[in-house]
Amino acid sequence: MPKPYFPEFSNGWPALVEALKSKKVAVIGHIRPDGDCMGSQVGLTRILNQLSIETTAVNRDPYPREITEFVGDTPVALGEAALNRSFDVAITVDCSAMDRIGEELATKVNTVYACIDHHITNPLFAEVNWVPKDAAATAEVIAGIAFDNGISIDPITAQALYVGIATDTGQFRYAATTQRVFDICGQLMEHGANPNTAAQSLYERQKKGRVELLKAYLNTLQFYMDDQLCIGQLTPAMFEAAGSERTDAEGFVDYARNVETVKIACILEEQPDGSTKGSLRAKESRYRVDQLAGYFGGGGHTCAAGFGHPDSPESFLPIFIEKTREHLQLVEQS
Amino acid sequence: MPKPYFPEFSNGWPALVEALKSKKVAVIGHIRPDGDCMGSQVGLTRILNQLSIETTAVNRDPYPREITEFVGDTPVALGEAALNRSFDVAITVDCSAMDRIGEELATKVNTVYACIDHHITNPLFAEVNWVPKDAAATAEVIAGIAFDNGISIDPITAQALYVGIATDTGQFRYAATTQRVFDICGQLMEHGANPNTAAQSLYERQKKGRVELLKAYLNTLQFYMDDQLCIGQLTPAMFEAAGSERTDAEGFVDYARNVETVKIACILEEQPDGSTKGSLRAKESRYRVDQLAGYFGGGGHTCAAGFGHPDSPESFLPIFIEKTREHLQLVEQS
């Protein structure tokens, strides 16, 4: 495809670098960071340091086990260290809103100088906002702008940015996967990204307990409404019996969603206090699980949303089924 | 990356087309066709027809349900129809050896004019052999050679070739995923390939029975040698009880392979005649499951191989474990 990848934003790069000269910069990501958050933080932090701008990746939470190795020797301040870190300028990456950096950090940050993101709901809360809404990942935006400006990135930077793109596109399966995504990934490989070692770290280092948890989870799957709705359940007891942790259940909802007849898939997860956390997935955006989650005080994307409910999963289940039935009827009629 | 993608082979394309002029061509794939086989057959068949060479995709077996829709209006002769099809010239795609087209078709085919493939064990059995061993998929070879020769492909061709690449790289996770793979996929999107709709057909239309089969399969997983070897089993009875078919088990071996300690994963599948079919996966290419499969008369890639054995899985199991132990020891010592 013809470059530049991000003509709208890439020419602003020299001015951004100029504005950051001699400043201490924090590249802040969102709480409960995922692959794209980590990749964007690590990528931008390294690029700025390479340009002699003292920069640190700052996050209220540490990175999950399967992505932490991509950080390499990047300067980071995570968890407790994040709250003690001093800096002159804040840049947020992959944060759809200011409050996504977490309350604790938000009290330290008066203004955000630059916001680099790709969420359609982003209200553009910074002075400089680079939020191309057709981008599949924030890491795609950072990589594209770097390449547009002829910046030569090192292998750790390339791999971190690659991981951001690979995870946020669901390994190139989601609708936001464009030609630009593939072209940028090709160029990242030229700079040292390795899709195979990335995949090994991301997907092939599962705990044995995850298999046990999956077995227990699959046993809970129930189908309703002529198999249009599939509901699975998770409980603290299941995690304990399998010797596994919360992140081991990542992606479990897809076992329900991927059944051909299923329009809406859901995991009702019993919380330690007995309440219910609901995770919703829709096969197509017209099923609007953000609205369905909204009935219960939650929200999210059209195809992926969530909510919390004070009742136990057991007593909430019939309420949820009934509301989903109504919702699907409304959607089909419209 | 600099083009041409396949300099070694692409300049042979005009001569191939010349040799096929006015002939009836069969593009033959391997038995039990997968995504790369289908994509290569559909892709090459359409490209040749576009050049006014009467070509049909011929396969002893029909394509599995989840890939059949990518065929579109491509001329095909599958199953029974394949055996009755007459043609002047045979081209094989994605066949690592001549016998992969199946006995029934092999008796009809005296010589193979061209062999397009990417398996390292391919003995180059045709007159023209295009077998770049660093290619991730046969569809990558066909797409690359087409683009090198400036051929404009239609959206159905682009999507079929994309599906071949996406499936044979495990959604861009395997070691053969190179910059060329991403560049070619980007170019396929330019011609109408759609990764999202491909993924929907490939992964989100599973039968309910697949979940049942997965549960039964996960229950068979056994770990050996300090969890370095994981073996799962499948039997005709399991398929029947789950109301599912052979292709529903696609990818099951990865549940074993993805456990962090596992170096070699295997499914031993009981055949209807009581014999055993083994599917092997290695986490790293140095574990050479092609060699391990070779001990039992099979073969394949360094990380993915297979074999057949006359014994039942039950009596074969200890033999297999012992041989794998020896093999892993040899690998670790080398």
XYZ file of C-alpha atoms in Angstrom:
668
model
C 0.000 0.000 0.000
C 1.155 3.567 -0.557
C 2.776 5.238 2.411
C 2.552 7.258 4.598
C 0.531 4.904 6.814
C -0.956 7.738 8.914
C -0.721 10.930 6.830
C -3.064 12.773 9.206
C -0.768 12.417 12.200
C 2.737 11.502 11.076
C 3.732 15.024 10.111
C 3.060 16.083 13.713
C 5.839 13.832 14.977
C 8.762 16.315 14.707
C 6.787 18.903 16.704
C 5.970 16.309 19.377
C 9.627 15.353 19.719
C 10.571 19.023 19.887
C 8.022 19.666 22.643
C 9.372 16.760 24.708
C 13.068 17.743 24.482
C 14.715 17.957 27.952
C 11.518 16.798 29.644
C 11.003 13.678 31.751
C 8.229 11.790 29.967
C 5.815 9.146 31.270
C 4.116 6.915 28.686
C 1.049 5.817 30.625
C -1.149 2.830 29.730
C -4.478 1.616 31.060
C -5.157 -0.416 34.174
C -5.169 -4.199 33.736
C -2.840 -3.810 30.742
C -3.158 -6.124 27.753
C -0.830 -6.861 24.845
C -1.607 -3.693 22.930
C -1.184 -1.524 26.029
C 2.183 -3.120 26.826
C 3.345 -3.035 23.209
C 2.381 0.620 22.831
C 4.014 1.623 26.112
C 7.222 -0.306 25.462
C 7.374 0.750 21.816
C 6.888 4.487 22.363
C 9.090 4.571 25.461
C 11.992 2.993 23.562
C 11.562 5.203 20.510
C 11.621 8.362 22.646
C 14.642 7.192 24.651
C 16.410 6.452 21.370
C 15.842 10.132 20.536
C 17.476 11.080 23.881
C 14.186 11.926 25.591
C 14.174 10.459 29.113
C 11.049 8.325 29.048
C 9.516 5.656 31.269
C 6.558 3.330 30.719
C 4.230 3.896 33.685
C 1.291 1.683 34.617
C -0.729 1.310 37.804
C -0.724 -2.466 37.289
C 2.079 -4.867 36.375
C 1.893 -6.647 33.019
C 0.426 -10.161 32.989
C 2.851 -13.099 32.962
C 2.532 -13.958 29.249
C 3.491 -10.478 28.007
C 6.014 -9.367 30.602
C 9.022 -10.804 28.756
C 8.499 -8.449 25.812
C 9.476 -5.511 28.032
C 13.192 -6.377 27.875
C 15.398 -3.560 29.187
C 12.771 -0.858 28.658
C 12.610 1.648 31.558
C 9.331 0.869 33.337
C 7.590 1.897 36.548
C 4.763 -0.555 37.205
C 2.466 -1.108 40.180
C 3.756 0.620 43.356
C 6.702 2.076 41.405
C 4.305 3.878 39.063
C 2.787 5.897 41.904
C 6.203 7.077 43.102
C 7.481 8.027 39.677
C 7.955 11.708 38.935
C 7.738 13.108 35.413
C 7.126 16.398 33.578
C 4.919 15.272 30.725
C 2.299 12.532 30.436
C 1.443 10.715 27.217
C -1.333 8.123 27.322
C -1.424 5.151 24.983
C -4.343 2.777 24.335
C -6.529 4.690 26.848
C -10.042 5.307 25.517
C -10.625 7.881 28.281
C -8.554 9.701 30.863
C -9.869 7.596 33.762
C -8.499 4.427 32.174
C -5.073 5.178 33.676
C -6.566 4.457 37.121
C -7.588 6.777 39.954
C -4.234 6.568 41.707
C -2.308 7.848 38.681
C -5.031 10.268 37.584
C -4.555 12.268 40.796
C -0.875 12.736 39.832
C -1.538 13.749 36.237
C -3.037 17.196 35.702
C -2.959 17.273 31.952
C -2.160 14.730 29.297
C 0.039 16.211 26.607
C -0.524 13.556 23.962
C -3.082 10.775 23.589
C -2.342 7.949 21.150
C -5.194 5.486 20.834
C -7.598 3.729 18.448
C -10.913 3.416 20.372
C -13.915 4.907 18.577
C -15.317 6.323 21.818
C -12.154 8.329 22.663
C -13.226 11.930 23.520
C -9.774 13.305 22.486
C -8.843 14.486 25.978
C -5.238 15.598 25.360
C -3.523 18.552 23.711
C -2.292 16.359 20.859
C -4.651 13.512 19.905
C -3.583 10.812 17.478
C -6.621 8.541 17.407
C -7.168 7.027 13.952
C -10.397 5.143 14.503
C -9.767 2.702 11.678
C -6.578 1.411 13.312
C -6.645 -2.139 14.666
C -4.304 -1.393 17.557
C -2.561 1.526 19.239
C 0.715 -0.274 18.505
C -0.186 -0.082 14.815
C -0.499 3.709 15.127
C 2.866 4.050 16.890
C 4.648 1.718 14.451
C 3.078 3.435 11.450
C 3.985 6.942 12.621
C 7.543 5.795 13.418
C 7.957 4.251 9.958
C 6.380 7.277 8.295
C 9.085 9.351 9.969
C 11.900 7.017 8.936
C 12.749 6.007 12.486
C 14.821 2.835 12.700
C 13.536 0.792 15.631
C 15.392 -1.963 17.494
C 14.230 -5.614 17.698
C 12.703 -5.299 21.196
C 10.671 -2.288 20.039
C 9.611 -4.123 16.885
C 8.575 -7.246 18.795
C 6.604 -5.297 21.436
C 4.723 -3.359 18.747
C 4.096 -6.604 16.850
C 2.645 -8.213 19.992
C 0.305 -5.240 20.394
C -1.025 -5.684 16.877
C -1.200 -9.500 16.959
C -3.151 -9.571 20.226
C -5.533 -6.681 19.490
C -6.491 -8.180 16.117
C -7.046 -11.625 17.685
C -4.176 -12.924 15.526
C -5.432 -11.068 12.443
C -8.999 -12.331 12.739
C -10.967 -9.207 13.686
C -12.609 -6.803 11.272
C -10.047 -4.032 11.857
C -7.356 -6.175 10.197
C -6.470 -4.113 7.125
C -3.786 -4.193 4.474
C -1.991 -1.563 6.538
C -1.865 -4.020 9.451
C -0.136 -6.655 7.312
C 2.218 -4.138 5.719
C 3.264 -2.743 9.088
C 3.775 -6.259 10.488
C 5.978 -7.077 7.511
C 8.010 -3.970 8.188
C 8.208 -4.812 11.902
C 9.699 -8.188 10.936
C 12.298 -6.340 8.885
C 13.284 -4.662 12.160
C 13.421 -7.887 14.146
C 9.879 -8.819 15.146
C 9.342 -12.578 15.234
C 5.710 -13.786 15.053
C 6.619 -17.317 16.055
C 8.509 -16.485 19.252
C 5.794 -13.941 20.048
C 3.128 -16.628 19.680
C 5.154 -19.058 21.775
C 5.241 -16.612 24.673
C 1.637 -15.540 24.244
C -0.069 -18.881 23.702
C 2.257 -21.824 24.308
C 3.230 -21.349 27.918
C -0.068 -22.255 29.469
C -0.228 -23.774 32.902
C -1.388 -27.379 33.064
C -4.186 -26.105 35.297
C -5.672 -24.195 32.371
C -6.608 -27.493 30.719
C -8.336 -28.579 33.948
C -10.166 -25.266 34.177
C -11.259 -25.519 30.546
C -12.681 -28.999 31.132
C -14.665 -27.757 34.123
C -15.851 -24.687 32.207
C -16.973 -26.644 29.127
C -19.073 -28.833 31.427
C -21.081 -25.759 32.480
C -22.050 -24.648 28.956
C -25.800 -24.436 28.477
C -27.684 -23.487 25.323
C -30.962 -21.527 25.250
C -33.412 -20.142 22.686
C -32.774 -22.726 19.961
C -29.038 -22.521 20.642
C -28.874 -18.793 19.894
C -27.689 -18.047 23.433
C -24.908 -19.980 25.153
C -24.004 -19.400 28.790
C -20.967 -20.732 30.606
C -20.101 -20.355 34.256
C -16.977 -19.909 36.351
C -16.698 -20.019 40.128
C -13.879 -19.435 42.615
C -14.144 -23.147 43.458
C -13.406 -24.070 39.830
C -10.267 -21.911 39.765
C -9.126 -23.431 43.023
C -9.776 -27.028 41.987
C -7.840 -26.503 38.748
C -4.983 -24.711 40.471
C -5.388 -21.880 37.996
C -5.848 -18.124 38.080
C -8.183 -15.580 36.552
C -6.110 -14.936 33.417
C -6.174 -18.664 32.573
C -9.827 -18.230 31.593
C -8.896 -15.669 28.919
C -10.740 -16.491 25.705
C -13.059 -19.097 27.240
C -16.143 -17.190 26.101
C -15.151 -17.930 22.506
C -15.927 -21.635 22.964
C -19.549 -20.575 23.306
C -19.448 -17.799 20.697
C -17.858 -19.993 17.996
C -20.767 -22.457 17.866
C -22.491 -21.768 14.561
C -26.009 -21.138 15.884
C -24.908 -18.880 18.751
C -25.621 -15.168 18.412
C -24.799 -14.114 21.956
C -22.372 -15.857 24.294
C -21.932 -15.144 27.970
C -19.854 -16.153 30.957
C -21.457 -15.595 34.339
C -18.620 -15.609 36.830
C -19.261 -15.935 40.535
C -17.193 -13.383 42.415
C -15.585 -14.111 45.811
C -18.380 -12.009 47.456
C -21.060 -14.145 45.774
C -22.059 -11.532 43.208
C -21.950 -12.011 39.445
C -19.632 -10.657 36.778
C -21.008 -11.035 33.257
C -18.871 -11.130 30.103
C -20.814 -10.854 26.848
C -19.810 -11.546 23.266
C -21.868 -11.141 20.104
C -21.132 -12.826 16.828
C -22.206 -9.772 14.855
C -22.188 -6.121 15.855
C -25.942 -5.798 15.233
C -26.616 -7.877 18.373
C -25.267 -4.953 20.429
C -24.134 -6.622 23.620
C -23.071 -3.156 24.813
C -26.785 -2.361 25.095
C -27.553 -5.696 26.736
C -24.784 -5.057 29.285
C -26.224 -1.565 29.692
C -29.533 -2.969 31.052
C -27.473 -4.269 33.973
C -25.401 -1.132 34.457
C -22.436 -2.230 32.339
C -21.146 -1.375 28.872
C -18.460 -1.936 26.265
C -18.209 -2.542 22.539
C -20.987 -3.754 20.225
C -19.474 -7.269 20.138
C -17.766 -7.435 23.557
C -19.204 -6.002 26.772
C -19.489 -6.670 30.482
C -21.342 -5.861 33.686
C -21.570 -6.636 37.382
C -24.726 -7.758 39.236
C -25.211 -8.117 43.003
C -27.153 -11.400 42.754
C -25.504 -14.808 42.634
C -25.152 -16.366 39.160
C -27.776 -18.929 40.128
C -30.505 -16.410 40.932
C -29.409 -13.987 38.214
C -29.461 -16.618 35.446
C -33.250 -16.619 34.722
C -33.336 -12.796 34.797
C -30.482 -12.659 32.329
C -32.006 -15.227 29.968
C -35.314 -13.336 29.935
C -33.671 -9.971 29.234
C -31.517 -11.500 26.474
C -34.636 -13.013 24.896
C -36.324 -9.589 24.842
C -33.172 -7.927 23.535
C -32.702 -10.416 20.703
C -36.365 -10.064 19.733
C -35.963 -6.288 19.554
C -32.837 -6.629 17.430
C -34.451 -9.100 15.031
C -37.514 -6.848 14.637
C -35.507 -3.712 13.934
C 10.493 -6.409 1.137
C 12.053 -6.347 -2.321
C 10.216 -8.301 -4.978
C 10.144 -10.716 -6.720
C 8.811 -12.933 -3.937
C 10.025 -16.169 -5.575
C 12.810 -15.223 -7.993
C 13.866 -18.866 -8.379
C 10.531 -19.974 -9.796
C 8.569 -16.971 -11.007
C 10.430 -16.622 -14.288
C 9.322 -20.145 -15.179
C 5.663 -19.107 -15.170
C 5.404 -17.993 -18.840
C 6.853 -21.331 -19.995
C 4.375 -23.224 -17.767
C 1.443 -21.304 -19.215
C 2.768 -21.917 -22.737
C 3.053 -25.662 -22.074
C -0.535 -25.819 -20.809
C -2.100 -23.958 -23.746
C -4.996 -25.907 -25.319
C -4.663 -28.669 -22.727
C -7.263 -29.800 -20.196
C -5.573 -29.324 -16.834
C -6.299 -30.929 -13.468
C -4.978 -29.163 -10.366
C -4.840 -32.060 -7.925
C -4.596 -31.699 -4.150
C -3.984 -34.192 -1.387
C -6.480 -36.522 0.246
C -8.265 -35.128 3.313
C -7.754 -31.605 1.981
C -7.084 -28.760 4.396
C -7.218 -24.990 4.002
C -3.915 -24.706 2.168
C -4.795 -27.551 -0.185
C -8.179 -26.001 -1.002
C -6.736 -22.488 -1.294
C -3.954 -23.672 -3.601
C -6.299 -25.711 -5.776
C -8.927 -22.981 -6.041
C -6.309 -20.260 -6.515
C -4.318 -21.942 -9.269
C -7.415 -23.302 -11.018
C -8.928 -19.821 -11.222
C -5.692 -18.181 -12.356
C -5.257 -20.715 -15.180
C -8.877 -20.418 -16.285
C -8.454 -16.644 -16.325
C -5.633 -17.258 -18.822
C -8.048 -19.337 -20.958
C -6.581 -22.682 -19.905
C -9.426 -25.123 -19.168
C -8.646 -26.156 -15.615
C -10.459 -28.048 -12.869
C -9.581 -28.546 -9.200
C -9.586 -32.316 -8.658
C -9.531 -34.042 -5.296
C -10.353 -37.569 -4.192
C -12.102 -36.136 -1.140
C -14.572 -33.279 -0.798
C -13.471 -30.202 1.124
C -14.454 -30.005 4.786
C -17.517 -27.971 5.644
C -15.703 -24.916 7.048
C -13.648 -24.282 3.896
C -16.081 -25.332 1.188
C -17.631 -21.880 0.830
C -14.327 -20.391 -0.354
C -14.616 -22.455 -3.553
C -17.233 -20.128 -5.034
C -17.811 -20.780 -8.740
C -14.442 -22.472 -9.279
C -14.669 -25.563 -11.544
C -14.126 -28.529 -9.224
C -14.373 -32.319 -9.420
C -14.353 -33.684 -5.891
C -14.972 -37.165 -4.483
C -16.671 -39.483 -7.024
C -16.542 -36.737 -9.670
C -12.756 -36.601 -9.389
C -12.383 -40.232 -10.454
C -14.525 -39.709 -13.551
C -12.796 -36.532 -14.633
C -10.670 -36.680 -17.764
C -7.720 -34.339 -18.291
C -4.507 -34.058 -20.319
C -2.124 -32.615 -17.760
C -1.848 -33.030 -13.988
C -0.443 -30.408 -11.636
C -0.235 -31.268 -7.951
C -0.431 -28.634 -5.230
C 0.438 -29.030 -1.549
C 1.341 -32.715 -2.101
C 4.602 -33.657 -0.362
C 4.745 -36.872 -2.405
C 2.970 -38.339 -5.408
C 0.961 -40.811 -3.334
C -0.682 -37.961 -1.395
C -3.233 -37.575 -4.210
C -4.691 -40.934 -3.168
C -4.451 -44.369 -4.797
C -7.632 -43.963 -6.817
C -6.366 -40.848 -8.587
C -2.761 -42.056 -8.781
C -3.837 -44.919 -11.059
C -5.265 -42.335 -13.484
C -2.224 -40.063 -13.440
C 0.879 -41.364 -15.207
C 3.044 -38.313 -14.858
C 2.719 -35.080 -12.975
C 3.750 -32.142 -15.111
C 4.185 -29.593 -12.340
C 4.432 -29.904 -8.579
C 3.864 -26.782 -6.461
C 4.448 -27.371 -2.776
C 6.343 -26.231 0.315
C 7.122 -29.452 2.243
C 10.817 -29.962 2.970
C 10.553 -33.706 2.352
C 9.178 -33.278 -1.187
C 11.282 -35.517 -3.516
C 10.517 -33.244 -6.512
C 8.570 -35.871 -8.429
C 7.342 -33.773 -11.356
C 8.865 -32.334 -14.510
C 8.579 -28.788 -13.140
C 9.012 -28.511 -9.363
C 8.303 -25.277 -7.549
C 8.963 -26.192 -3.928
C 10.493 -23.304 -1.992
C 11.135 -24.943 1.332
C 11.043 -21.679 3.260
C 7.463 -20.972 2.214
C 4.777 -21.147 4.908
C 2.077 -22.436 2.580
C 1.616 -23.643 -0.974
C -0.926 -20.833 -1.368
C 1.880 -18.402 -0.539
C 3.936 -19.833 -3.413
C 1.053 -19.565 -5.878
C 0.130 -16.024 -4.773
C 3.767 -14.923 -4.837
C 4.424 -16.306 -8.315
C 1.185 -14.765 -9.597
C 2.096 -11.339 -8.171
C 5.670 -11.659 -9.462
C 4.183 -12.130 -12.917
C 1.814 -9.183 -12.591
C -1.320 -11.320 -12.703
C -4.430 -9.546 -11.420
C -6.464 -12.023 -9.390
C -10.161 -11.801 -8.526
C -11.571 -11.587 -4.960
C -12.499 -15.299 -4.742
C -8.963 -16.251 -5.792
C -7.476 -13.780 -3.305
C -9.652 -15.038 -0.447
C -8.925 -18.722 -1.174
C -5.175 -18.075 -1.272
C -5.456 -16.009 1.912
C -7.268 -18.884 3.660
C -4.467 -21.238 2.601
C -1.855 -18.992 4.167
C -3.855 -18.132 7.304
C -4.598 -21.779 8.089
C -1.165 -23.223 7.269
C 0.581 -20.607 9.433
C -1.849 -21.240 12.309
C -3.056 -17.640 11.943
C 0.508 -16.324 11.574
C 1.838 -18.129 14.614
C 4.180 -20.757 13.141
C 7.893 -20.324 12.488
C 7.477 -20.187 8.702
C 5.638 -16.855 9.054
C 8.018 -14.464 7.292
C 7.897 -10.906 6.107
C 7.002 -12.314 2.693
C 3.909 -13.922 4.232
C 2.675 -10.568 5.584
C 3.531 -8.720 2.393
C 1.677 -11.250 0.264
C -1.352 -11.160 2.604
C -1.405 -7.372 2.339
C -1.357 -7.687 -1.429
C -4.107 -10.339 -1.318
C -6.270 -7.863 0.638
C -5.667 -5.330 -2.122
C -7.265 -7.899 -4.444
C -10.263 -8.570 -2.194
C -9.186 -10.989 0.528
C -10.970 -10.352 3.840
C -9.294 -11.792 6.954
C -12.349 -11.198 9.150
C -14.916 -12.990 6.980
C -12.349 -15.747 6.417
C -11.963 -16.166 10.175
C -15.732 -16.187 10.697
C -16.153 -19.080 8.282
C -13.100 -20.935 9.527
C -13.575 -20.633 13.280
C -17.025 -19.347 14.234
C -19.314 -21.916 12.642
C -18.505 -24.872 14.799
C -20.998 -27.648 15.424
C -22.271 -28.020 18.962
C -20.835 -31.534 18.858
C -17.330 -30.096 18.646
C -17.641 -28.862 22.225
C -18.701 -32.353 23.315
C -15.801 -33.912 21.415
C -13.362 -31.431 22.948
C -14.549 -32.306 26.450
C -14.077 -36.010 25.765
C -10.655 -35.398 24.200
C -9.377 -33.219 27.049
C -10.277 -36.031 29.420
C -7.829 -38.336 27.606
C -4.789 -36.055 27.926
C -1.881 -37.730 29.680
C 1.505 -36.234 30.492
C 4.799 -38.143 30.440
C 8.515 -37.501 31.048
C 8.094 -34.639 33.519
C 5.310 -33.181 31.362
C 7.557 -32.854 28.297
C 5.356 -35.230 26.313
C 1.568 -34.951 26.218
C -0.585 -37.542 24.489
C -4.282 -37.264 23.720
C -6.526 -39.887 22.191
C -9.462 -39.987 19.823
C -11.632 -42.964 18.959
C -14.511 -43.585 16.547
C -16.711 -44.047 19.636
C -15.857 -40.532 20.836
C -16.818 -39.014 17.490
C -20.064 -40.942 17.507
C -21.012 -40.044 21.068
C -20.386 -36.353 20.347
C -22.243 -36.453 17.057
C -19.213 -34.935 15.391
C -16.930 -35.689 12.492
C -13.213 -35.996 11.873
C -12.648 -32.354 10.961
C -14.184 -31.210 14.258
C -10.975 -32.374 15.945
C -8.862 -29.953 13.900
C -6.451 -28.150 16.194
C -7.065 -30.368 19.217
C -3.379 -31.297 19.379
C -2.604 -27.684 20.299
C -4.301 -28.084 23.684
C -1.465 -30.457 24.523
C 1.273 -28.537 22.732
C 0.420 -25.198 24.375
C 1.134 -26.375 27.916
C 4.364 -24.639 28.913
C 6.409 -27.727 29.788
C 5.397 -29.748 26.709
C 8.026 -30.230 23.991
C 6.219 -32.831 21.909
C 2.461 -33.287 21.690
C 0.671 -36.152 20.058
C -2.786 -37.440 19.247
C -3.129 -41.162 18.807
C -6.330 -41.716 16.895
C -7.949 -45.111 16.659
C -8.986 -45.804 13.087
C -12.171 -47.686 12.169
C -9.995 -50.773 11.391
C -8.437 -50.642 14.863
C -5.073 -49.282 13.691
C -3.495 -46.035 14.881
C -3.012 -42.689 13.208
C -0.487 -40.466 14.961
C -0.393 -36.658 14.697
C 2.722 -35.059 16.126
C 3.507 -31.471 17.013
C 6.761 -30.031 18.365
C 7.062 -26.757 20.173
C 10.414 -26.019 18.516
C 11.804 -27.203 15.207
C 14.841 -28.758 16.875
C 12.595 -31.507 18.267
C 12.153 -32.738 14.689
C 8.868 -34.616 14.851
C 9.347 -35.361 11.140
C 12.162 -37.702 12.206
C 10.093 -39.144 15.042
C 7.243 -39.814 12.600
C 9.842 -41.285 10.252
C 10.677 -44.052 12.745
C 7.104 -45.246 12.231
C 7.084 -44.833 8.453
C 5.545 -41.370 8.410
C 6.883 -37.879 7.797
C 6.066 -34.207 7.576
C 7.499 -30.946 8.829
C 9.968 -30.398 11.678
C 7.151 -29.150 13.929
C 4.145 -31.021 12.503
C 4.226 -34.598 11.253
C 2.160 -37.757 11.142
C 2.230 -41.514 10.642
C 0.089 -44.633 10.599
C 0.722 -47.768 12.658
C -1.044 -51.146 12.384
C -1.308 -51.667 16.155
C -4.151 -50.333 18.256
C -3.455 -47.098 20.162
C -3.503 -49.083 23.393
C -0.717 -51.474 22.417
C 1.185 -48.839 20.435
C 1.234 -46.307 23.275
C 4.185 -47.762 25.292
C 6.222 -48.258 22.090
C 5.595 -44.657 21.132
C 6.481 -43.273 24.549
C 9.756 -45.222 24.571
C 10.740 -44.080 21.090
C 9.891 -40.481 21.932
C 12.015 -40.708 25.077
C 15.000 -41.925 23.027
C 14.400 -39.291 20.370
C 14.200 -36.435 22.864
C 17.385 -37.656 24.559
C 19.193 -37.673 21.205
C 17.957 -34.178 20.436
C 18.983 -32.821 23.829
C 22.454 -34.372 23.487
C 23.081 -33.024 20.001
